[in-house]
């Protein structure tokens, strides 16, 4: 998993704009001070024991740091490595009291470093999983309490406005009715100004393709909400005029709603009228 993410991030950095990729991004070797030693360089200077690390940096920020082994270096590991220091050499030096005996013979990542190295990857994976899961729930409609997609909301409001204009005009009370009902069905905060804008640009001369376009790309639950809202607007006045009935049947046919679902959604709209009694 870690190798995959490193490869992915590297490919993003390489394929990104030139300014986004700097000399501070990539994989680097570094030294970390561990302890003083009694070992000296050829010039007599004391050598320090260091961890040689391989660091992954992105824009100067160290994402992970893995210990590769021991090395000896001058100036408390602030310079370059003088020479590598194997586990066998470490064991010999400790037996001669040249290096503290409590240091591990073989350099490796400790628990804290391992947590630091992998913690960010685990967090990224969890965040990515959360985003993907939220998107999947949205696409499949698994969360009935979340707001509907903007595309579906727009189509539902538009269909309800068409229903309201079947009698020639969308009155102010119908604007309020559509705003409240659409907000309830889509779980979106729909301003009445949007409803007015849509209603003012409605052309009732619809073609069969226009009815097909109402349901294009919508899930079944979103189509149900559309027909439920359209029924609600049509039944709110107490009767359905021929123009409204024609729009209802053409819309149901266009979005592919069978007769049994048509009646089921109509009954839901009648229940909504009992609960949310319109004032028209």
Coordinates of C-alpha atoms in Angstrom, one line a residue:
X1 CA 0.0 0.0 0.0
X2 CA 2.7 2.4 0.9
X3 CA 4.7 1.7 -2.2
X4 CA 1.6 2.3 -4.3
X5 CA 0.9 5.7 -2.7
X6 CA 4.5 6.7 -3.0
X7 CA 4.4 5.8 -6.7
X8 CA 1.1 7.7 -7.1
X9 CA 2.3 10.8 -5.4
X10 CA 5.6 10.7 -7.4
X11 CA 3.7 10.4 -10.7
X12 CA 1.5 13.3 -9.7
X13 CA 4.5 15.5 -8.9
X14 CA 6.3 14.5 -12.1
X15 CA 3.3 15.1 -14.3
X16 CA 2.2 18.3 -12.6
X17 CA 3.2 21.8 -13.5
X18 CA 7.0 22.6 -13.4
X19 CA 6.6 25.1 -10.6
X20 CA 4.9 22.5 -8.4
X21 CA 7.9 20.2 -8.5
X22 CA 10.8 21.6 -6.6
X23 CA 14.2 20.4 -5.4
X24 CA 12.6 19.8 -2.0
X25 CA 10.3 17.0 -3.3
X26 CA 11.5 13.4 -3.8
X27 CA 13.5 10.8 -2.0
X28 CA 16.6 11.9 -0.1
X29 CA 19.4 10.3 2.0
X30 CA 20.0 12.0 5.4
X31 CA 21.9 11.5 8.6
X32 CA 20.5 11.5 12.2
X33 CA 22.8 11.8 15.2
X34 CA 22.7 8.7 17.5
X35 CA 25.6 8.9 20.0
X36 CA 29.2 9.9 20.4
X37 CA 31.9 7.2 20.0
X38 CA 35.5 6.7 20.9
X39 CA 36.3 5.9 17.2
X40 CA 38.4 8.5 15.4
X41 CA 38.9 9.4 11.8
X42 CA 42.4 9.2 10.2
X43 CA 43.0 12.8 11.1
X44 CA 42.2 12.1 14.8
X45 CA 38.8 13.7 14.9
X46 CA 36.1 12.0 16.9
X47 CA 33.4 10.2 14.8
X48 CA 29.8 10.2 15.8
X49 CA 27.4 7.2 15.3
X50 CA 24.6 8.2 13.0
X51 CA 21.5 6.7 11.4
X52 CA 21.4 6.8 7.7
X53 CA 17.8 7.5 6.7
X54 CA 15.9 7.5 3.4
X55 CA 13.4 10.3 3.6
X56 CA 10.4 11.0 1.3
X57 CA 9.8 14.7 1.1
X58 CA 7.0 16.6 -0.6
X59 CA 7.6 20.4 -1.0
X60 CA 10.1 20.2 1.8
X61 CA 7.9 18.4 4.2
X62 CA 9.2 14.9 5.3
X63 CA 6.4 12.4 4.8
X64 CA 8.3 9.4 5.9
X65 CA 11.8 8.5 7.2
X66 CA 13.2 5.0 7.1
X67 CA 16.4 4.0 8.9
X68 CA 18.8 2.2 6.4
X69 CA 21.6 1.4 8.8
X70 CA 24.4 2.9 10.9
X71 CA 27.2 5.1 9.6
X72 CA 30.1 7.1 11.2
X73 CA 30.4 10.8 10.5
X74 CA 32.1 14.0 11.7
X75 CA 30.5 17.0 13.3
X76 CA 27.7 15.2 15.0
X77 CA 26.3 13.9 11.8
X78 CA 25.8 17.3 10.2
X79 CA 28.1 16.5 7.3
X80 CA 28.5 13.5 5.1
X81 CA 29.1 9.9 6.2
X82 CA 32.7 8.9 6.6
X83 CA 31.9 5.2 6.3
X84 CA 29.2 2.6 6.8
X85 CA 29.0 0.7 10.1
X86 CA 27.8 -2.8 9.9
X87 CA 26.1 -4.8 12.8
X88 CA 29.3 -6.9 13.2
X89 CA 31.4 -3.7 13.5
X90 CA 28.9 -2.4 16.0
X91 CA 29.1 -5.5 18.1
X92 CA 32.9 -5.3 18.1
X93 CA 33.0 -1.6 19.0
X94 CA 30.6 -2.2 21.9
X95 CA 32.7 -5.0 23.2
X96 CA 35.7 -2.7 23.2
X97 CA 33.7 0.1 25.0
X98 CA 34.0 2.4 22.0
X99 CA 30.3 2.8 21.7
X100 CA 27.6 2.6 24.4
X101 CA 26.6 -0.9 25.0
X102 CA 22.8 -0.1 25.4
X103 CA 22.4 0.8 21.8
X104 CA 20.8 -1.7 19.4
X105 CA 23.4 -3.7 17.4
X106 CA 21.3 -3.3 14.2
X107 CA 19.8 -0.1 13.2
X108 CA 16.1 -0.3 12.4
X109 CA 12.9 1.7 12.7
X110 CA 11.5 1.8 16.2
X111 CA 7.8 1.7 17.1
X112 CA 7.4 5.5 17.3
X113 CA 9.1 6.0 13.9
X114 CA 7.0 3.3 12.4
X115 CA 3.8 4.9 13.6
X116 CA 5.0 8.3 12.3
X117 CA 5.8 6.8 8.9
X118 CA 2.6 4.9 8.4
X119 CA 0.3 7.1 10.4
X120 CA 0.0 9.6 7.6
X121 CA -0.6 6.9 5.0
X122 CA -3.3 5.3 7.2
X123 CA -4.9 8.7 7.6
X124 CA -4.8 9.4 3.9
X125 CA -6.3 6.0 3.1
X126 CA -9.1 6.5 5.7
X127 CA -9.8 10.0 4.3
X128 CA -9.9 8.6 0.8
X129 CA -12.1 5.7 1.8
X130 CA -14.5 8.2 3.5
X131 CA -14.7 10.3 0.4
X132 CA -15.3 7.2 -1.8
X133 CA -17.9 5.8 0.6
X134 CA -19.7 9.1 0.7
X135 CA -19.8 9.3 -3.1
X136 CA -21.0 5.7 -3.4
X137 CA -23.8 6.3 -0.9
X138 CA -24.7 9.4 -2.9
X139 CA -24.7 7.5 -6.2
X140 CA -26.7 4.6 -4.9
X141 CA -29.0 6.7 -2.7
X142 CA -28.1 4.7 0.4
X143 CA -28.4 7.8 2.6
X144 CA -32.1 8.9 2.7
X145 CA -31.2 11.9 4.9
X146 CA -28.6 13.5 2.7
X147 CA -29.4 16.3 0.3
X148 CA -30.2 15.2 -3.3
X149 CA -27.8 15.9 -6.1
X150 CA -28.0 19.3 -7.6
X151 CA -28.9 17.8 -11.0
X152 CA -31.8 15.9 -9.5
X153 CA -32.9 18.9 -7.5
X154 CA -33.0 21.1 -10.5
X155 CA -35.0 18.6 -12.5
X156 CA -37.5 18.2 -9.7
X157 CA -38.1 21.9 -9.2
X158 CA -38.4 22.4 -13.0
X159 CA -41.0 19.6 -13.3
X160 CA -43.0 21.0 -10.5
X161 CA -42.9 24.4 -12.1
X162 CA -44.2 22.9 -15.4
X163 CA -47.0 21.3 -13.4
X164 CA -47.9 24.6 -11.8
X165 CA -48.0 26.4 -15.2
X166 CA -50.3 23.8 -16.8
X167 CA -53.2 26.1 -16.0
X168 CA -51.5 29.1 -17.6
X169 CA -49.7 30.8 -14.8
X170 CA -47.7 29.9 -11.7
X171 CA -49.3 32.1 -9.0
X172 CA -47.5 33.4 -6.0
X173 CA -49.1 30.8 -3.7
X174 CA -48.0 28.1 -6.1
X175 CA -44.5 29.5 -5.9
X176 CA -44.5 29.2 -2.2
X177 CA -46.0 25.7 -2.4
X178 CA -43.4 24.5 -4.9
X179 CA -40.5 26.0 -2.9
X180 CA -41.6 24.3 0.4
X181 CA -42.5 21.0 -1.2
X182 CA -39.3 20.8 -3.3
X183 CA -37.1 21.7 -0.4
X184 CA -38.8 19.0 1.6
X185 CA -38.5 16.3 -1.1
X186 CA -34.9 17.1 -2.1
X187 CA -33.6 18.0 1.4
X188 CA -32.1 21.1 -0.2
X189 CA -32.6 24.7 0.8
X190 CA -34.3 26.0 -2.4
X191 CA -34.9 29.8 -2.5
X192 CA -38.2 31.0 -4.0
X193 CA -36.3 33.3 -6.4
X194 CA -35.0 30.1 -8.1
X195 CA -38.5 28.8 -8.5
X196 CA -39.7 32.2 -9.9
X197 CA -36.8 32.2 -12.4
X198 CA -37.5 28.7 -13.6
X199 CA -41.3 29.4 -13.8
X200 CA -40.7 32.6 -15.9
X201 CA -38.7 30.7 -18.5
X202 CA -41.0 27.7 -19.0
X203 CA -42.2 26.8 -22.5
X204 CA -45.2 24.4 -22.3
X205 CA -44.6 23.2 -25.9
X206 CA -42.8 20.1 -24.9
X207 CA -41.6 17.3 -27.2
X208 CA -41.3 13.6 -26.4
X209 CA -37.6 14.1 -26.1
X210 CA -38.1 16.8 -23.5
X211 CA -40.0 14.3 -21.3
X212 CA -37.2 11.8 -21.8
X213 CA -34.7 14.4 -20.7
X214 CA -36.5 14.9 -17.4
X215 CA -35.4 11.5 -16.2
X216 CA -32.0 11.2 -18.0
X217 CA -29.3 10.2 -15.5
X218 CA -31.6 10.1 -12.5
X219 CA -31.9 7.3 -10.0
X220 CA -35.3 5.6 -9.3
X221 CA -35.6 7.4 -5.9
X222 CA -35.0 10.8 -7.6
X223 CA -37.7 9.9 -10.2
X224 CA -40.1 9.0 -7.4
X225 CA -39.4 12.3 -5.7
X226 CA -40.0 14.1 -9.0
X227 CA -43.4 12.5 -9.6
X228 CA -44.3 12.9 -6.0
X229 CA -43.7 16.6 -6.2
X230 CA -45.5 17.0 -9.5
X231 CA -48.5 15.1 -8.1
X232 CA -48.4 17.3 -4.9
X233 CA -48.6 20.5 -7.0
X234 CA -51.4 19.1 -9.2
X235 CA -53.5 17.7 -6.4
X236 CA -53.1 20.7 -4.1
X237 CA -55.9 22.6 -5.9
X238 CA -58.3 19.7 -5.2
X239 CA -58.7 18.7 -8.8
X240 CA -56.5 17.7 -11.8
X241 CA -57.3 19.5 -15.0
X242 CA -56.8 17.8 -18.4
X243 CA -53.6 19.7 -19.1
X244 CA -52.1 18.6 -15.8
X245 CA -53.2 15.0 -16.3
X246 CA -51.6 15.1 -19.8
X247 CA -48.3 16.4 -18.3
X248 CA -48.4 13.8 -15.5
X249 CA -48.9 10.8 -17.9
X250 CA -46.4 12.1 -20.4
X251 CA -43.8 12.7 -17.7
X252 CA -44.3 9.3 -16.2
X253 CA -43.9 7.7 -19.6
X254 CA -40.8 9.8 -20.4
X255 CA -39.0 8.9 -17.2
X256 CA -39.9 5.2 -17.5
X257 CA -42.2 4.9 -14.5
X258 CA -44.5 1.9 -14.7
X259 CA -48.2 2.0 -13.8
X260 CA -47.9 0.4 -10.3
X261 CA -45.2 3.0 -9.4
X262 CA -47.3 5.7 -10.8
X263 CA -50.2 4.8 -8.4
X264 CA -47.8 4.3 -5.5
X265 CA -46.3 7.7 -5.9
X266 CA -49.7 9.3 -6.3
X267 CA -50.8 7.7 -2.9
X268 CA -47.6 9.1 -1.3
X269 CA -48.5 12.6 -2.7
X270 CA -52.0 12.3 -1.2
X271 CA -50.5 11.4 2.2
X272 CA -48.2 14.5 1.8
X273 CA -51.3 16.6 1.2
X274 CA -52.8 15.3 4.5
X275 CA -49.6 16.2 6.4
X276 CA -48.6 19.3 4.6
X277 CA -51.9 20.9 3.8
X278 CA -51.5 23.6 1.1
X279 CA -53.2 26.9 1.4
X280 CA -54.2 27.8 -2.2

